[in-house]
Coordinates of C-alpha atoms in Angstrom, one line a residue:
X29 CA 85.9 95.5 142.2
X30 CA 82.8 94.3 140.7
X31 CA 79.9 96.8 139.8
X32 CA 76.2 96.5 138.0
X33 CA 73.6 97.9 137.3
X34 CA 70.3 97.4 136.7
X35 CA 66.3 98.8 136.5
X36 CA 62.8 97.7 135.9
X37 CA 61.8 101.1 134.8
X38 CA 60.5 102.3 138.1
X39 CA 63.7 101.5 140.3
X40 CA 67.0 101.3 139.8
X41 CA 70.0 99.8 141.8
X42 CA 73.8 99.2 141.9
X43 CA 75.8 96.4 143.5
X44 CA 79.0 97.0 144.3
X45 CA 81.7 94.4 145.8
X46 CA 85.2 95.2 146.6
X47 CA 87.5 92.2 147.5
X48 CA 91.0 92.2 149.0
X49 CA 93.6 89.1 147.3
X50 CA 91.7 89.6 144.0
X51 CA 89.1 87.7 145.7
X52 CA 91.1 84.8 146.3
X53 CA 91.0 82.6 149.2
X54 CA 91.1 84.6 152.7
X55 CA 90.0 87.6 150.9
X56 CA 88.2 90.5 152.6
X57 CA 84.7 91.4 150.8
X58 CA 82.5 94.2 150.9
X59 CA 78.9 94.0 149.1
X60 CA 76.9 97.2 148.9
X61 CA 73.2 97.6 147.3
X62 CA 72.2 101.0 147.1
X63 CA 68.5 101.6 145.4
X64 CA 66.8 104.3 143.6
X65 CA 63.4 104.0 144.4
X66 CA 60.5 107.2 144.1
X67 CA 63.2 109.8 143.6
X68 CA 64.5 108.4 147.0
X69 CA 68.5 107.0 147.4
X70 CA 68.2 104.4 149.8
X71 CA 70.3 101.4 150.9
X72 CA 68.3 98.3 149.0
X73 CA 67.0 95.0 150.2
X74 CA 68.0 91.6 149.0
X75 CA 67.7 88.4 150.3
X76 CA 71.8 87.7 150.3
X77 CA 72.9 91.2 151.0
X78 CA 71.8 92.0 154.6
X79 CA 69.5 94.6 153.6
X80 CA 72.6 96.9 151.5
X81 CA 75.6 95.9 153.4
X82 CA 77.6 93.2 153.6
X83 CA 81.2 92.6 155.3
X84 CA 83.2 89.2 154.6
X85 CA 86.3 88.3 156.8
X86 CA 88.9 85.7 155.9
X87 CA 86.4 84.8 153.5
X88 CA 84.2 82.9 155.8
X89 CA 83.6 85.0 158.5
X90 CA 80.5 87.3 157.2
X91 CA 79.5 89.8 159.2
X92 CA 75.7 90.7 157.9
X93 CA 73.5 91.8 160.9
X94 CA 73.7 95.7 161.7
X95 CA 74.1 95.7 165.4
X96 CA 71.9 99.0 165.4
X97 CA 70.0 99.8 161.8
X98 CA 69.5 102.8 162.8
X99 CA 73.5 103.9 162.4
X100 CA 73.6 103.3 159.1
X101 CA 73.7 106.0 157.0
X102 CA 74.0 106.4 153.0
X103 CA 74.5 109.8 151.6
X104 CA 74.2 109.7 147.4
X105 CA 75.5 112.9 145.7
X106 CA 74.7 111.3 142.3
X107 CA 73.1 108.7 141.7
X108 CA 73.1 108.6 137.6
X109 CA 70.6 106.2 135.8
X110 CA 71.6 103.4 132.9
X111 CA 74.7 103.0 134.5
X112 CA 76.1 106.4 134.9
X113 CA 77.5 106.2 138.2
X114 CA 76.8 106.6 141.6
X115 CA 78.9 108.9 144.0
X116 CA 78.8 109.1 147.6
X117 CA 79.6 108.1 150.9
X118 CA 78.3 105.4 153.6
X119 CA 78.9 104.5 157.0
X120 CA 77.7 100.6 157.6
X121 CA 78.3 101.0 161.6
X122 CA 78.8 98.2 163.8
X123 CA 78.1 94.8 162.0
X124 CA 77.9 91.6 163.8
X125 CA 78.3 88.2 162.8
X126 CA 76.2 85.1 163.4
X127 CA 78.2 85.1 166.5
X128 CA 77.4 88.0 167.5
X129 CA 81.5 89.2 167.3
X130 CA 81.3 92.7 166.4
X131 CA 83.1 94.8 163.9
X132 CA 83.4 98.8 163.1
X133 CA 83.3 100.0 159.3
X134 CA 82.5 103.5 159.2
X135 CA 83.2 106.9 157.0
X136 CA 83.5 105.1 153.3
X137 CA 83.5 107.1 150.0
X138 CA 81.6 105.5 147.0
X139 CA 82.6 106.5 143.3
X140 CA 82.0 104.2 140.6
X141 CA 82.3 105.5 137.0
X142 CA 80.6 103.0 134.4
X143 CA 81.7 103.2 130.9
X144 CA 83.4 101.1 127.8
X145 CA 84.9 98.6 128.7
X146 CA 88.7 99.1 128.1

């Protein structure tokens, strides 16, 4: 599990990757970008996170494209600034791949806890 943080002041994010295999070879990744943006908690955008959400398979097989936006839902409880946390849940929906192969990832809790490192 890797988590960061970061803000310009105005906004403020979180990324947040999970890997199966201690991301080893063949692993299983998730990449989450959730944004804090005008009082607002909203997935984010960047350019190699498919707009917040990101599923990896086998560790090639990256399933990126939402197959409806829409269905993707982000709810943020908490949502602490410099690095305080974030708590909530998410549903990505169905993602598809370049291929168009479709999988389901749905009903996820999120609960990351930054402090010293031990």
């Amino acid at each position: 599990m890797t988590c960061l943080y970061k803000s310009d002041g105005q906004k403020a994010q979180y990324f947040i990757e999970g890997n199966t295999n201690n991301a080893g070879p063949g692993s299983d990744r998730i990449h989450l970008l959730v944004l804090k943006e005008n009082g607002k908690v909203i997935w984010g955008a960047d350019p190699g996170n498919a707009n917040g959400f990101a599923y990896l398979e086998g560790g090639n097989n990256a399933f990126i494209y939402p197959k409806d936006p829409a269905a993707k839902k982000l709810d943020a409880q908490k949502f602490a600034d410099k690095g305080g946390g974030v708590t909530g849940s998410f549903s990505a929906s169905e993602m598809k791949n370049g291929g168009g192969v479709v999988r389901t990832l749905t009903d996820r809790v999120i609960d990351i806890q930054i402090g010293a490192a031990r």
